[in-house]
Coordinates of C-alpha atoms in Angstrom, one line a residue:
M247 CA 63.7 -44.6 5.1
N248 CA 64.0 -41.5 2.8
K249 CA 64.0 -38.4 5.0
N250 CA 64.2 -36.0 2.0
P251 CA 60.7 -34.6 1.8
Q252 CA 60.9 -33.6 -1.9
K253 CA 62.2 -37.1 -2.9
T254 CA 59.4 -38.8 -1.0
L255 CA 56.7 -36.7 -2.6
T256 CA 58.3 -37.1 -6.1
K257 CA 58.3 -40.9 -5.6
L258 CA 54.6 -40.8 -4.6
I259 CA 53.7 -38.8 -7.7
R260 CA 55.6 -41.2 -10.0
K261 CA 53.9 -44.2 -8.5
Y262 CA 50.5 -42.5 -8.8
R263 CA 51.1 -41.6 -12.5
R264 CA 52.2 -45.1 -13.3
G265 CA 49.2 -46.7 -11.6
I266 CA 51.2 -48.6 -9.0
A267 CA 50.4 -46.5 -5.9
T268 CA 48.6 -48.1 -3.1
S269 CA 45.0 -47.0 -2.4
E270 CA 46.3 -45.1 0.7
E271 CA 49.0 -43.3 -1.3
A272 CA 46.5 -42.5 -4.1
A273 CA 43.9 -41.2 -1.7
F274 CA 46.5 -39.1 0.0
L275 CA 47.7 -37.4 -3.2
D276 CA 44.2 -37.0 -4.6
K277 CA 42.7 -35.5 -1.5
Y278 CA 45.4 -33.0 -0.8
Y279 CA 46.1 -32.0 -4.4
S280 CA 42.4 -31.5 -4.8
Y281 CA 42.5 -29.3 -1.7
F282 CA 45.3 -27.2 -3.1
D283 CA 43.7 -26.8 -6.5
R284 CA 40.5 -25.5 -4.7
E285 CA 42.0 -23.4 -2.0
V286 CA 45.5 -22.3 -3.2
K287 CA 46.3 -20.1 -6.1
I288 CA 50.0 -19.5 -6.1
S289 CA 51.0 -16.2 -7.8
D290 CA 54.1 -14.2 -8.3
S291 CA 52.2 -11.4 -6.5
Y292 CA 52.6 -13.3 -3.2
S293 CA 55.5 -12.1 -1.0
Q294 CA 57.8 -14.7 0.5
E295 CA 56.2 -13.9 3.9
E296 CA 52.7 -14.5 2.6
K297 CA 53.8 -17.8 1.1
E298 CA 55.3 -19.0 4.4
I299 CA 52.2 -18.0 6.4
L300 CA 49.9 -19.8 3.9
G301 CA 52.2 -22.8 3.8
N302 CA 52.3 -23.1 7.6
K303 CA 48.5 -22.9 7.7
I304 CA 48.1 -25.7 5.1
F305 CA 50.8 -27.8 6.8
K306 CA 49.0 -27.6 10.2
E307 CA 45.8 -28.7 8.6
I308 CA 47.4 -31.6 6.8
R309 CA 49.3 -32.7 9.9
A310 CA 46.2 -32.6 11.9
K311 CA 44.5 -35.0 9.4
I312 CA 47.5 -37.3 9.4
E313 CA 47.9 -37.4 13.2
N314 CA 44.2 -38.2 13.6
P315 CA 43.4 -40.6 10.7
P316 CA 40.3 -42.8 10.6
V317 CA 40.9 -46.2 12.2
R318 CA 42.0 -48.5 9.4
T319 CA 44.0 -51.6 10.0
N320 CA 45.5 -51.8 6.5
I321 CA 47.5 -48.5 6.7
S322 CA 51.1 -49.2 7.7
V323 CA 53.2 -47.1 10.1
Y324 CA 55.6 -46.6 7.2
F325 CA 53.2 -44.8 5.0
R326 CA 51.8 -42.7 7.8
K327 CA 55.3 -41.5 8.3
S328 CA 55.8 -41.1 4.6
Y329 CA 52.7 -38.9 4.5
R330 CA 54.2 -36.8 7.1
Y331 CA 57.3 -36.3 5.0
A332 CA 55.1 -35.7 1.9
A333 CA 53.2 -33.0 3.8
A334 CA 56.5 -31.3 4.7
A335 CA 57.5 -31.6 1.0
I336 CA 54.3 -29.8 0.0
L337 CA 55.2 -27.0 2.4
V338 CA 58.7 -26.7 0.9
M339 CA 57.4 -26.7 -2.6
L340 CA 54.6 -24.2 -1.8
C341 CA 57.0 -21.8 -0.2
V342 CA 59.0 -21.6 -3.4
G343 CA 56.0 -21.4 -5.6
A344 CA 56.5 -24.7 -7.3
L345 CA 53.6 -26.9 -6.3
L346 CA 52.4 -28.9 -9.3
L347 CA 50.1 -31.7 -10.2
L348 CA 50.8 -34.2 -12.9
E349 CA 47.7 -36.4 -13.6
K350 CA 47.8 -40.1 -13.9
T351 CA 48.2 -41.0 -17.6
N352 CA 49.7 -43.5 -20.0
D353 CA 53.4 -43.3 -20.4
I354 CA 55.4 -43.1 -23.6
G355 CA 58.7 -44.8 -24.3
P356 CA 61.8 -43.0 -25.7
G357 CA 62.9 -43.0 -29.3
G358 CA 65.6 -45.3 -30.6
S359 CA 67.8 -46.3 -33.5
K360 CA 65.5 -46.1 -36.5
A361 CA 66.1 -45.0 -40.1
L362 CA 65.2 -45.6 -43.7
L363 CA 68.0 -45.9 -46.4
T364 CA 67.0 -44.9 -49.9
L365 CA 69.2 -46.3 -52.6
D366 CA 70.0 -44.7 -56.0
D367 CA 67.4 -46.7 -57.8
G368 CA 64.7 -45.6 -55.3
S369 CA 64.5 -48.8 -53.4
T370 CA 64.5 -48.6 -49.6
I371 CA 65.8 -50.5 -46.6
V372 CA 64.4 -50.2 -43.1
L373 CA 67.7 -50.2 -41.2
E374 CA 66.4 -51.2 -37.8
K375 CA 64.8 -54.3 -39.3
A376 CA 67.8 -55.3 -41.5
G377 CA 70.3 -57.9 -40.2
S378 CA 74.0 -57.2 -40.0
G379 CA 76.2 -57.8 -43.1
T380 CA 76.1 -56.5 -46.6
L381 CA 72.7 -54.8 -47.3
A382 CA 73.3 -53.8 -51.0
T383 CA 76.0 -53.3 -53.6
Q384 CA 76.1 -50.3 -55.8
G385 CA 78.8 -50.3 -58.5
N386 CA 82.0 -51.4 -56.6
T387 CA 80.7 -50.1 -53.3
S388 CA 79.2 -52.3 -50.6
I389 CA 76.8 -51.0 -48.0
I390 CA 77.4 -52.8 -44.7
K391 CA 75.4 -52.8 -41.5
Q392 CA 77.8 -53.6 -38.7
E393 CA 77.0 -55.7 -35.6
S394 CA 76.6 -52.5 -33.6
G395 CA 74.0 -51.2 -36.0
L396 CA 76.3 -48.7 -37.6
L397 CA 76.0 -48.3 -41.4
A398 CA 79.3 -48.1 -43.4
Y399 CA 80.5 -48.1 -47.0
D400 CA 83.3 -50.3 -48.4
I401 CA 84.7 -49.3 -51.7
S402 CA 86.7 -52.0 -53.6
A403 CA 90.4 -51.4 -53.3
S404 CA 90.9 -52.7 -56.9
I405 CA 89.7 -49.5 -58.5
S406 CA 90.2 -45.7 -58.1
V407 CA 87.5 -43.7 -56.5
D408 CA 87.5 -41.5 -59.6
D409 CA 86.6 -44.6 -61.7
E410 CA 83.8 -45.6 -59.4
I411 CA 80.2 -45.4 -60.7
V412 CA 78.6 -42.9 -58.3
G413 CA 75.0 -43.1 -57.1
T414 CA 73.1 -41.2 -54.4
N415 CA 71.9 -42.5 -51.1
T416 CA 69.8 -40.9 -48.5
I417 CA 69.3 -41.8 -44.8
T418 CA 66.1 -40.5 -43.2
T419 CA 65.2 -40.8 -39.5
P420 CA 61.5 -40.6 -38.5
L421 CA 60.1 -38.9 -35.4
G422 CA 61.4 -40.8 -32.5
G423 CA 64.4 -42.1 -34.4
E424 CA 68.2 -41.5 -34.7
Y425 CA 71.0 -43.2 -36.6
Q426 CA 74.7 -43.2 -37.2
V427 CA 76.5 -43.7 -40.5
I428 CA 80.1 -43.7 -41.8
L429 CA 80.1 -42.0 -45.2
P430 CA 82.2 -43.4 -48.0
D431 CA 85.1 -41.0 -47.2
G432 CA 85.2 -42.0 -43.6
T433 CA 83.2 -39.0 -42.3
K434 CA 81.0 -39.9 -39.3
A435 CA 77.4 -38.6 -39.2
W436 CA 74.9 -38.8 -36.4
L437 CA 71.3 -38.0 -37.3
N438 CA 68.8 -36.8 -34.7
A439 CA 65.0 -37.5 -35.0
A440 CA 63.2 -36.3 -38.2
S441 CA 66.4 -35.6 -40.1
S442 CA 68.1 -36.7 -43.3
I443 CA 71.5 -36.7 -45.0
K444 CA 71.9 -37.2 -48.8
Y445 CA 75.3 -38.1 -50.1
P446 CA 77.1 -39.9 -53.0
T447 CA 78.3 -43.5 -52.8
A448 CA 81.8 -42.2 -53.6
F449 CA 83.2 -38.7 -53.4
K450 CA 84.6 -37.9 -56.9
G451 CA 85.9 -34.6 -58.1
K452 CA 87.3 -31.6 -56.2
E453 CA 84.6 -31.4 -53.4
R454 CA 82.7 -33.7 -51.1
V455 CA 79.1 -32.4 -51.0
V456 CA 76.2 -33.6 -48.8
E457 CA 72.8 -32.2 -48.1
I458 CA 71.0 -32.4 -44.8
T459 CA 67.7 -31.6 -43.1
G460 CA 66.8 -31.6 -39.4
E461 CA 69.8 -32.0 -37.1
V462 CA 73.1 -33.7 -37.9
Y463 CA 76.4 -33.9 -36.1
L464 CA 79.4 -34.5 -38.3
E465 CA 83.0 -35.5 -37.7
V466 CA 84.6 -34.9 -41.1
S467 CA 87.4 -37.0 -42.3
K468 CA 90.4 -34.8 -43.2
D469 CA 91.3 -34.3 -46.8
K470 CA 92.9 -31.0 -47.7
T471 CA 92.5 -31.7 -51.4
K472 CA 88.7 -32.1 -51.2
P473 CA 86.8 -29.6 -49.0
F474 CA 83.6 -31.0 -47.4
I475 CA 80.5 -29.0 -48.1
V476 CA 77.2 -29.3 -46.4
K477 CA 74.2 -27.8 -48.1
V478 CA 71.1 -26.8 -46.0
D479 CA 67.7 -25.6 -47.2
G480 CA 69.0 -24.6 -50.6
M481 CA 70.7 -21.5 -49.3
T482 CA 73.1 -22.1 -46.4
E483 CA 76.5 -23.8 -47.1
I484 CA 79.1 -24.9 -44.6
K485 CA 82.5 -25.5 -45.9
V486 CA 85.2 -27.5 -44.0
L487 CA 88.4 -29.4 -44.5
G488 CA 88.2 -31.6 -41.4
T489 CA 86.4 -30.8 -38.3
H490 CA 83.6 -31.6 -35.8
F491 CA 80.4 -29.6 -35.9
N492 CA 76.6 -29.7 -35.4
I493 CA 73.9 -28.4 -37.8
N494 CA 70.4 -27.8 -36.6
A495 CA 68.1 -26.9 -39.5
Y496 CA 64.6 -28.1 -38.6
P497 CA 62.0 -26.1 -40.5
D498 CA 60.0 -25.3 -37.4
E499 CA 63.0 -23.7 -35.8
G500 CA 63.0 -21.0 -38.4
V501 CA 66.8 -20.6 -38.5
V502 CA 69.9 -22.7 -39.3
K503 CA 72.3 -23.1 -36.4
T504 CA 75.9 -24.3 -37.1
T505 CA 78.0 -25.0 -34.0
L506 CA 81.7 -25.7 -34.2
L507 CA 83.4 -28.1 -31.7
E508 CA 86.8 -28.6 -33.3
G509 CA 88.6 -27.2 -36.4
S510 CA 87.2 -24.4 -38.6
V511 CA 84.2 -24.0 -40.8
Q512 CA 83.0 -21.3 -43.1
V513 CA 79.3 -20.5 -43.3
T514 CA 77.9 -18.9 -46.4
N515 CA 74.6 -18.0 -48.0
P516 CA 73.7 -16.0 -51.2
S517 CA 72.7 -13.0 -49.2
G518 CA 75.8 -12.1 -47.3
A519 CA 79.6 -12.5 -46.8
P520 CA 80.9 -15.8 -45.5
V521 CA 81.5 -16.1 -41.8
T522 CA 84.3 -18.3 -40.3
L523 CA 83.6 -19.9 -36.9
S524 CA 86.1 -20.8 -34.2
P525 CA 85.6 -23.7 -31.8
G526 CA 82.8 -22.9 -29.3
Q527 CA 81.0 -20.5 -31.6
Q528 CA 77.6 -20.9 -33.2
S529 CA 76.2 -19.1 -36.2
T530 CA 72.5 -18.5 -36.7
T531 CA 71.2 -17.9 -40.2
D532 CA 67.7 -16.6 -40.6
S533 CA 65.4 -16.7 -43.6
Q534 CA 66.8 -13.3 -44.8
G535 CA 70.3 -14.7 -44.9
I536 CA 71.5 -12.7 -41.9
I537 CA 74.2 -14.5 -39.9
L538 CA 74.7 -13.9 -36.3
V539 CA 77.7 -15.4 -34.3
Q540 CA 77.8 -16.1 -30.6
N541 CA 79.7 -18.3 -28.1
V542 CA 77.6 -21.2 -26.8
D543 CA 77.8 -24.2 -24.4
I544 CA 78.8 -26.9 -26.9
D545 CA 77.9 -29.7 -24.4
A546 CA 74.3 -28.5 -24.4
V547 CA 74.2 -28.3 -28.2
V548 CA 75.4 -31.9 -28.8
A549 CA 73.7 -33.4 -25.7
W550 CA 71.3 -35.2 -28.0
K551 CA 74.1 -37.1 -29.6
N552 CA 75.3 -38.2 -26.2
G553 CA 71.9 -39.4 -25.1
T554 CA 70.8 -36.4 -23.0
F555 CA 68.3 -33.6 -23.1
Q556 CA 70.1 -30.5 -21.8
F557 CA 67.9 -27.4 -21.6
N558 CA 69.9 -24.3 -20.8
S559 CA 67.5 -21.3 -20.4
L560 CA 65.2 -22.4 -23.2
S561 CA 61.6 -21.2 -23.9
I562 CA 58.8 -23.7 -23.5
D563 CA 58.4 -23.8 -27.3
E564 CA 62.1 -24.8 -27.7
I565 CA 61.8 -27.5 -25.1
M566 CA 58.5 -28.9 -26.4
R567 CA 59.8 -29.1 -30.0
Q568 CA 62.7 -31.4 -28.9
I569 CA 60.3 -33.6 -26.8
S570 CA 57.8 -33.8 -29.7
R571 CA 60.4 -35.1 -32.1
W572 CA 61.9 -37.7 -29.8
Y573 CA 58.8 -39.1 -28.2
K574 CA 56.6 -38.7 -31.3
V575 CA 53.9 -36.7 -29.6
E576 CA 51.8 -33.8 -30.5
V577 CA 52.2 -30.9 -28.1
I578 CA 49.0 -29.0 -27.2
Y579 CA 48.9 -25.8 -25.1
Q580 CA 45.7 -25.9 -23.1
N581 CA 46.0 -22.3 -22.0
E582 CA 48.4 -19.5 -22.8
K583 CA 52.0 -20.7 -23.2
P584 CA 54.1 -20.3 -20.0
L585 CA 56.6 -17.5 -20.3
G586 CA 60.2 -17.4 -19.1
E587 CA 63.1 -19.7 -19.6
Y588 CA 63.6 -23.2 -18.2
S589 CA 66.7 -25.4 -17.5
G590 CA 67.2 -29.0 -16.7
I591 CA 69.1 -32.2 -17.7
V592 CA 67.6 -35.7 -18.2
S593 CA 68.4 -38.8 -20.2
R594 CA 66.8 -39.3 -23.6
N595 CA 66.7 -43.0 -22.9
T596 CA 63.9 -42.8 -20.4
N597 CA 60.1 -42.7 -20.7
L598 CA 58.4 -39.4 -21.2
S599 CA 57.1 -39.4 -17.6
E600 CA 60.7 -39.1 -16.4
V601 CA 61.2 -36.0 -18.5
L602 CA 58.0 -34.6 -17.1
D603 CA 59.3 -35.2 -13.6
M604 CA 62.2 -33.0 -14.4
L605 CA 60.1 -30.3 -16.1
Q606 CA 57.8 -30.1 -13.1
L607 CA 60.6 -28.9 -11.0
S608 CA 61.0 -25.9 -13.3
G609 CA 57.3 -25.1 -13.1
I610 CA 56.0 -26.8 -16.2
K611 CA 52.7 -28.6 -15.7
C612 CA 51.7 -31.3 -18.2
K613 CA 49.7 -34.4 -18.8
I614 CA 49.9 -37.2 -21.4
D615 CA 46.8 -38.1 -23.3
R616 CA 47.7 -41.0 -25.6
E617 CA 50.0 -39.6 -28.2
R618 CA 49.4 -36.0 -27.1
L619 CA 51.3 -34.0 -24.5
I620 CA 49.1 -31.3 -23.1
V621 CA 50.8 -28.3 -21.4
L622 CA 48.4 -27.1 -18.7

């Protein structure tokens, strides 16, 4: 038996939302949450002593109802004890000002490996539907989807790269999609949801130039003779020789964030002098071309690439934009947006309800309505 009150209550909430709670469990949660909604208005103006007094009062009332339930033969001893733990959990949560209600709704699954490959002639290939093997041949370059789903390029060894006929390819991920590709020079690129990368089928000349939108993580193949240049939004450029870095350039973020994990990069734009980053630093370029540099938690920045949401003191807007892209939901604020900053870690490979379970512990109250996520 789980003797952790908060875990017991969380389990009941999850079962209720998924529609698998017993009638007794559902009645318990409905009755007492309804009671709290009517009688209890938690506010920052409450002192800790007032919260404890109020919590004790509610606890006694709940316990009295549990200890003297109506005579029903189909209620097991196990759940009567579970209710007692749930009541204690409510007291604990109330005393810290974190009692929340998530209504029973339909759930939404996580995103996955999805992308569209656009070839030089304008034709397209839906990558998640394509089988493994050679997908297309452009000049002397073969585009191959590996068994793992990874996309790669194979340039014929019989000719020089400088003699290769060069076309342009673009990989685009939808909302709820992500993808990984090995570019013709061996550079590895990971695309987050609603992102794209445009690149040549062979890197000729003195530079290796790609264009990106959204969020892309790059591990650049080293070549001192050919700098690797990433162009973003027609203004910002990131120049590297061989390094690992992340670029976040979603239009709705309003800025371009370049985060360096390894090596060195130079960030430039037409409005100011170039800035060179060291590992662990992040540059933020705004619409006026102003570049700010700060040290950041790189694990949090690239958590998406590693299959995790990691929120470190983020605003509700920042969190909801990430959730919206991955779960392909429209976020609606029913009332004024909650203020403050929120933190938490949860897998991206779980249903949306699991993410909401984590957010509720930070004080964010939501409900799912089909393809909409409503922040209450």
